[in-house]
mmCIF file of C-alpha atoms in Angstrom:
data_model
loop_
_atom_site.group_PDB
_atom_site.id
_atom_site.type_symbol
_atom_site.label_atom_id
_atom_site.label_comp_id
_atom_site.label_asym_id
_atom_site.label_seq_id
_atom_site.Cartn_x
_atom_site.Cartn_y
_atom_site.Cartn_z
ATOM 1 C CA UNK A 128 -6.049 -52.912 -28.652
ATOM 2 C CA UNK A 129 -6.017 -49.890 -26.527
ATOM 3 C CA UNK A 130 -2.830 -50.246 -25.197
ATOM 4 C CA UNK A 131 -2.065 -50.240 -28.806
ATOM 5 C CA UNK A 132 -3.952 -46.839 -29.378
ATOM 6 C CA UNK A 133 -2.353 -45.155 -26.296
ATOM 7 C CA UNK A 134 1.389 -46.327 -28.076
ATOM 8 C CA UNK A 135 0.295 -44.804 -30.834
ATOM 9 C CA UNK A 136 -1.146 -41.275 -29.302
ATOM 10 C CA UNK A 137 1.888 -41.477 -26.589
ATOM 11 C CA UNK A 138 4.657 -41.362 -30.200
ATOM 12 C CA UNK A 139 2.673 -38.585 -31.773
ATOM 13 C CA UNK A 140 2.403 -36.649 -28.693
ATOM 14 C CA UNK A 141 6.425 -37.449 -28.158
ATOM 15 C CA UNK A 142 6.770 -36.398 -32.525
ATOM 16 C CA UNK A 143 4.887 -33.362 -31.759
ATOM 17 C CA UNK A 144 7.040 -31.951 -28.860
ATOM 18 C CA UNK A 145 9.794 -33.002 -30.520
ATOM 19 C CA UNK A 146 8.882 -30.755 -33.556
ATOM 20 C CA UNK A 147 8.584 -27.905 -31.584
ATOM 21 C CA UNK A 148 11.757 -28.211 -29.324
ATOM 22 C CA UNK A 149 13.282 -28.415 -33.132
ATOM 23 C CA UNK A 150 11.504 -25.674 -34.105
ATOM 24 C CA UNK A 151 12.670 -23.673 -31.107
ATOM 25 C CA UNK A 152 16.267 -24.750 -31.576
ATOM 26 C CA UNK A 153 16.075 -24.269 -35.551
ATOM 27 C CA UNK A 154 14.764 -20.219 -34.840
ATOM 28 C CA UNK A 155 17.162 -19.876 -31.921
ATOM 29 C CA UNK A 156 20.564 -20.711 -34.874
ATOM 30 C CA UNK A 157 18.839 -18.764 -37.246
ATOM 31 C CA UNK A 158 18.476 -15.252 -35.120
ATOM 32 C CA UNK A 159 22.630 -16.337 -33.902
ATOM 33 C CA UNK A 160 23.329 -16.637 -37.887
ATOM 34 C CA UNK A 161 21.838 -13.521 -38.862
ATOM 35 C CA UNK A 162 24.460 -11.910 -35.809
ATOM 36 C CA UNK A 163 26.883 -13.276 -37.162
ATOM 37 C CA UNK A 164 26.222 -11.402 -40.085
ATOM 38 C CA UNK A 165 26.138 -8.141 -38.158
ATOM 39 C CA UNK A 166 29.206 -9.496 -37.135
ATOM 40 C CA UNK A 167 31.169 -9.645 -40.225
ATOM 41 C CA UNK A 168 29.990 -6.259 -41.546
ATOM 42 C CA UNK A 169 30.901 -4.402 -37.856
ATOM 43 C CA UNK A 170 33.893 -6.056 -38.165
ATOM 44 C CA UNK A 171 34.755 -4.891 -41.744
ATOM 45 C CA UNK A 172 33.798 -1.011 -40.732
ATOM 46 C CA UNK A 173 36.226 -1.557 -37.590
ATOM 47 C CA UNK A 174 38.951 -2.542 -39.934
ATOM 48 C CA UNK A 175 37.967 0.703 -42.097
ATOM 49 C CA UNK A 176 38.599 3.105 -39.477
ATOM 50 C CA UNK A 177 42.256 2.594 -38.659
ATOM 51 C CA UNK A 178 42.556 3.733 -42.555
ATOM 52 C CA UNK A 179 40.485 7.094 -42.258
ATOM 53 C CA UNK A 180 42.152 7.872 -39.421
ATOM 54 C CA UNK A 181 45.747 7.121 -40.320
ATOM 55 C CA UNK A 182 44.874 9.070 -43.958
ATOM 56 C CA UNK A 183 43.417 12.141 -42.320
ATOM 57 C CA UNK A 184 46.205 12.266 -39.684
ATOM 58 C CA UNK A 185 48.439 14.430 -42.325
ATOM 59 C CA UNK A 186 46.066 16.638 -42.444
ATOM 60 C CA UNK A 187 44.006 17.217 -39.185
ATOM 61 C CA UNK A 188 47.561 18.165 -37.040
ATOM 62 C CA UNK A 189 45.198 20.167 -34.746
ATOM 63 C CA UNK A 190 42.174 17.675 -34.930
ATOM 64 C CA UNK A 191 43.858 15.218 -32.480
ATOM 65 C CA UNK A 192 40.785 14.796 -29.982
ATOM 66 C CA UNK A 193 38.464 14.205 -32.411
ATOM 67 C CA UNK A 194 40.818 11.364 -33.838
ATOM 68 C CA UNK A 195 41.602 9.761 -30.591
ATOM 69 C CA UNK A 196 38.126 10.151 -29.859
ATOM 70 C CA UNK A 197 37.291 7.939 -32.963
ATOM 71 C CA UNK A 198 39.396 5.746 -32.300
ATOM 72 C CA UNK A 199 38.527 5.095 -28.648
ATOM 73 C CA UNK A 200 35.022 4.503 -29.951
ATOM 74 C CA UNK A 201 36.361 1.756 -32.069
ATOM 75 C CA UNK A 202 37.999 0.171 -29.229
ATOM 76 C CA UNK A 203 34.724 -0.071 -27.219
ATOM 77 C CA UNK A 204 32.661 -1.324 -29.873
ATOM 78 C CA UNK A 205 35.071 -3.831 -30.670
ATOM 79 C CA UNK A 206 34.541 -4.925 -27.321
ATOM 80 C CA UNK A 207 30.745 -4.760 -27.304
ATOM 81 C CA UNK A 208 30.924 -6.996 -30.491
ATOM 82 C CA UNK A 209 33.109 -9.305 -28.749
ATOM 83 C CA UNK A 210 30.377 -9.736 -25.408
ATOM 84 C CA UNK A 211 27.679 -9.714 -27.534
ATOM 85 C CA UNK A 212 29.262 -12.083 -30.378
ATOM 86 C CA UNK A 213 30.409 -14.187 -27.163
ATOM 87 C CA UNK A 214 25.947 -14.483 -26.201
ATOM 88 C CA UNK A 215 23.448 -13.053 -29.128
ATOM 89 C CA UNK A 216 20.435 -12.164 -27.642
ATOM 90 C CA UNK A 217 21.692 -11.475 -24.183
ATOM 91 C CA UNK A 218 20.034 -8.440 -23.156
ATOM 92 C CA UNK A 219 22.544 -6.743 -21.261
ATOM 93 C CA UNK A 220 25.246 -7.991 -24.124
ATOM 94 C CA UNK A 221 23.149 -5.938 -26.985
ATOM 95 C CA UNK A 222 22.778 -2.917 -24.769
ATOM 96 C CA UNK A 223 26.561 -2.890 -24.140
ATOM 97 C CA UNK A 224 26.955 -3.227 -28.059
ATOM 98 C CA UNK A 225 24.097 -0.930 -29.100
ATOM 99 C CA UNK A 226 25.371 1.682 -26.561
ATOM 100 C CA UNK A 227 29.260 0.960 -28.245
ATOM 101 C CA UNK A 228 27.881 1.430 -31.346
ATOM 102 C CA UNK A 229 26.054 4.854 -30.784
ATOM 103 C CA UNK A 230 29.681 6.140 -29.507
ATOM 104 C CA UNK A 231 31.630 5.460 -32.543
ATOM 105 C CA UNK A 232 28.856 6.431 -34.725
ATOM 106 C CA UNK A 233 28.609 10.284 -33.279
ATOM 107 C CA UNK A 234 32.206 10.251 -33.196
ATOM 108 C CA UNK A 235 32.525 9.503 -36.950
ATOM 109 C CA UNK A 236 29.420 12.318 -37.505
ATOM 110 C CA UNK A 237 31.924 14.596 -35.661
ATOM 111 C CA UNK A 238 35.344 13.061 -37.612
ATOM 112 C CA UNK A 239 33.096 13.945 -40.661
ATOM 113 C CA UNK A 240 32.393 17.387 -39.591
ATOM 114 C CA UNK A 241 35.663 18.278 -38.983
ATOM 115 C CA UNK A 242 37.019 17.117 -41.798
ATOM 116 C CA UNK A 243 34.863 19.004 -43.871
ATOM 117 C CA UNK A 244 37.308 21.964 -43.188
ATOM 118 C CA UNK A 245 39.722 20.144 -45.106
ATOM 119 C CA UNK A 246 39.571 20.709 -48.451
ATOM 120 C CA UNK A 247 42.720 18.598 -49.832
ATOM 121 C CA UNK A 248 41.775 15.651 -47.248
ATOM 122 C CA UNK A 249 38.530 15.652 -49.357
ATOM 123 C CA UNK A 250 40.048 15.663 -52.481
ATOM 124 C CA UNK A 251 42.517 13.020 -51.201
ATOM 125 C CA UNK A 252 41.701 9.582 -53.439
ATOM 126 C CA UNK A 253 42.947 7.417 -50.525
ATOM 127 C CA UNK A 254 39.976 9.196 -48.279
ATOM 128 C CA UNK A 255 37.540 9.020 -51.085
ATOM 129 C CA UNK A 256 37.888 5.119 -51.145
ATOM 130 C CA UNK A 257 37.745 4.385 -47.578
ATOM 131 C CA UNK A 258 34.546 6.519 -47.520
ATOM 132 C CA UNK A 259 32.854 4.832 -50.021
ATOM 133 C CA UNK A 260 33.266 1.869 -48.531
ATOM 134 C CA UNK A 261 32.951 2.849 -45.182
ATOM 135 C CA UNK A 262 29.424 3.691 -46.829
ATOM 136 C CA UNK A 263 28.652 0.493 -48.252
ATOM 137 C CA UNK A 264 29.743 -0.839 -44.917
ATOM 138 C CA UNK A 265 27.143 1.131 -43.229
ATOM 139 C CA UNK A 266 24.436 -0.190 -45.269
ATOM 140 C CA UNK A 267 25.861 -3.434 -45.358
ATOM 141 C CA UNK A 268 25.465 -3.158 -41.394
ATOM 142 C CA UNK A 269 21.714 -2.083 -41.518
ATOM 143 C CA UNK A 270 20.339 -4.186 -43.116
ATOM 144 C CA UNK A 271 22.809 -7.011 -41.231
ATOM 145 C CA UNK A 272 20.733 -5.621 -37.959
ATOM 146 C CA UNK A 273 17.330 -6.021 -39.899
ATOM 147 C CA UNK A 274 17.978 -9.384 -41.187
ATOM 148 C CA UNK A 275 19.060 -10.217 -37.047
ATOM 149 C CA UNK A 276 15.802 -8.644 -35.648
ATOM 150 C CA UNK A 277 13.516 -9.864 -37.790
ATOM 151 C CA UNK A 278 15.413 -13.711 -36.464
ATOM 152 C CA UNK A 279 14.874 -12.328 -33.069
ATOM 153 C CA UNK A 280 11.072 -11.599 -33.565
ATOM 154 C CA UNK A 281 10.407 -15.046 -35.268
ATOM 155 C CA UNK A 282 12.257 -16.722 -32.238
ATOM 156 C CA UNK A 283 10.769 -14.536 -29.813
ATOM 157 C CA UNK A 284 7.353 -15.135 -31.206
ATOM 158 C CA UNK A 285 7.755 -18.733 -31.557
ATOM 159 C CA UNK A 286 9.138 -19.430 -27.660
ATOM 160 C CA UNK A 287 6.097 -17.156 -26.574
ATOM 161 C CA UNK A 288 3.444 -19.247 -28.385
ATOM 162 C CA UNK A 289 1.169 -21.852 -26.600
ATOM 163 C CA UNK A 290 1.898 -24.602 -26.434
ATOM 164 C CA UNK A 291 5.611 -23.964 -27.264
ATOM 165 C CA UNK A 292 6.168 -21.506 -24.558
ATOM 166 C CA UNK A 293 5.762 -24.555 -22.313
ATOM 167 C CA UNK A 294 8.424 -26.512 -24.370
ATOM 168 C CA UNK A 295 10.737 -23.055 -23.933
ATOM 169 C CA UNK A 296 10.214 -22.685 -20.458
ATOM 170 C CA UNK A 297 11.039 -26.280 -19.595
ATOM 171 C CA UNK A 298 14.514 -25.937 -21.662
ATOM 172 C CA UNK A 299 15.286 -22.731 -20.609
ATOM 173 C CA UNK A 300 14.956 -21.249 -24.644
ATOM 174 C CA UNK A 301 15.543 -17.486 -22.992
ATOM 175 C CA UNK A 302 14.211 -14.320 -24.869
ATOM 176 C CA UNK A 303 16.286 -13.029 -27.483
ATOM 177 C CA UNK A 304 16.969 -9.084 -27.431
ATOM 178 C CA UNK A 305 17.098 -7.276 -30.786
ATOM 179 C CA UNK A 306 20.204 -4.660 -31.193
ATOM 180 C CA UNK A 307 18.746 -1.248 -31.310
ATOM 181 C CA UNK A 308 19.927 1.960 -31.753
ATOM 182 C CA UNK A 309 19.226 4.783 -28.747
ATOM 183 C CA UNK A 310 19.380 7.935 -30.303
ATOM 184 C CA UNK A 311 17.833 8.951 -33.685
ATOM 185 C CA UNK A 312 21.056 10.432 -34.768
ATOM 186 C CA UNK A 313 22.539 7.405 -34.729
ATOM 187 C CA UNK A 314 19.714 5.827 -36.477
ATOM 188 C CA UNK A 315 20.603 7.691 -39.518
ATOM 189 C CA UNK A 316 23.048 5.836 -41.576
ATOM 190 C CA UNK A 317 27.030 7.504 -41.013
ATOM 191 C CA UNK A 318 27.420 9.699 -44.230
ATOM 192 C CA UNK A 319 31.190 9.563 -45.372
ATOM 193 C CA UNK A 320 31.268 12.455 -48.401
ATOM 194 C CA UNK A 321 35.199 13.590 -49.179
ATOM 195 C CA UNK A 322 33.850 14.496 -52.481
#
């Protein structure tokens, strides 16, 4: 009879771990989703900017640096998506990305800038459609990044909890870095206005 008893508190011990290695592994996909989600959306803006730049070409002759300089940004962010699509969460993976990301977004603040000297570039109906959705894109992007650090802080939580930060530990369930921003004008959403 108690050899019975032990079985039976030995299988819901075993159930119990088991739920929360399942647990860990279920929050773990769900902050790696919600990237890829960031994903899409960085992507999308990344295709967007070969556009603006190619339309505002005819008119910013004597703008070149501040076009290559866009451009370059692209590049580098395209490769901090790539390392940090290639390990969400990695720490030094969302630094290279977040620090990508700052680049290209003060170079588009300065692309906007100078294009503001442009009159017909802002009346150009070509430029007024990639901003819009270069726009949309933006906010599609923020709230991409929200939807991936709030995954982060559930998974985060969850590994650090007793008894599950034993479980984590013992499976090697690392800590999961949220992408921030690092300056606050980048935090402010990229406004695109040809208009």
């Amino acid at each position: 009879m108690s050899a019975l008893i032990l079985l039976a508190v030995i299988v819901v011990v075993g159930l119990w771990l088991v739920g929360i290695y399942n647990g860990l592994v279920t929050a773990r996909n769900g902050y790696k989703n919600a990237f890829a989600q960031i994903d899409v959306q960085l992507q999308r803006r990344y295709d967007l900017i070969p556009n603006l730049v190619e339309t505002a070409k005819g008119y910013m002759k004597h703008e070149a640096d501040t076009l290559q300089a866009v451009t370059a940004a692209r590049g580098a962010a395209m490769n901090g998506l790539a390392a940090a699509k290639a390990n969400p969460g990695d720490p030094s993976a969302m630094q290279a990305l977040s620090g990508a990301e700052t680049q290209l977004q003060q170079a588009l603040l300065k692309f906007n800038a100078v294009a503001e000297a442009y009159p017909d570039l802002k009346a150009n109906q070509n430029m007024m459609q990639l901003s819009e959705e270069l726009t949309s894109t933006e906010n599609k992007v923020a709230f991409a990044r929200q939807a991936y650090n709030d995954g982060v802080l559930f998974y985060n939580n969850k590994r650090e909890v007793f008894p599950n930060s034993i479980i984590a530990n013992s499976f090697a369930f690392t800590p999961a870095t949220p992408l921030e921003i690092e300056s606050q004008e980048a935090r402010k959403a990229v406004k695109v206005s040809f208009s």
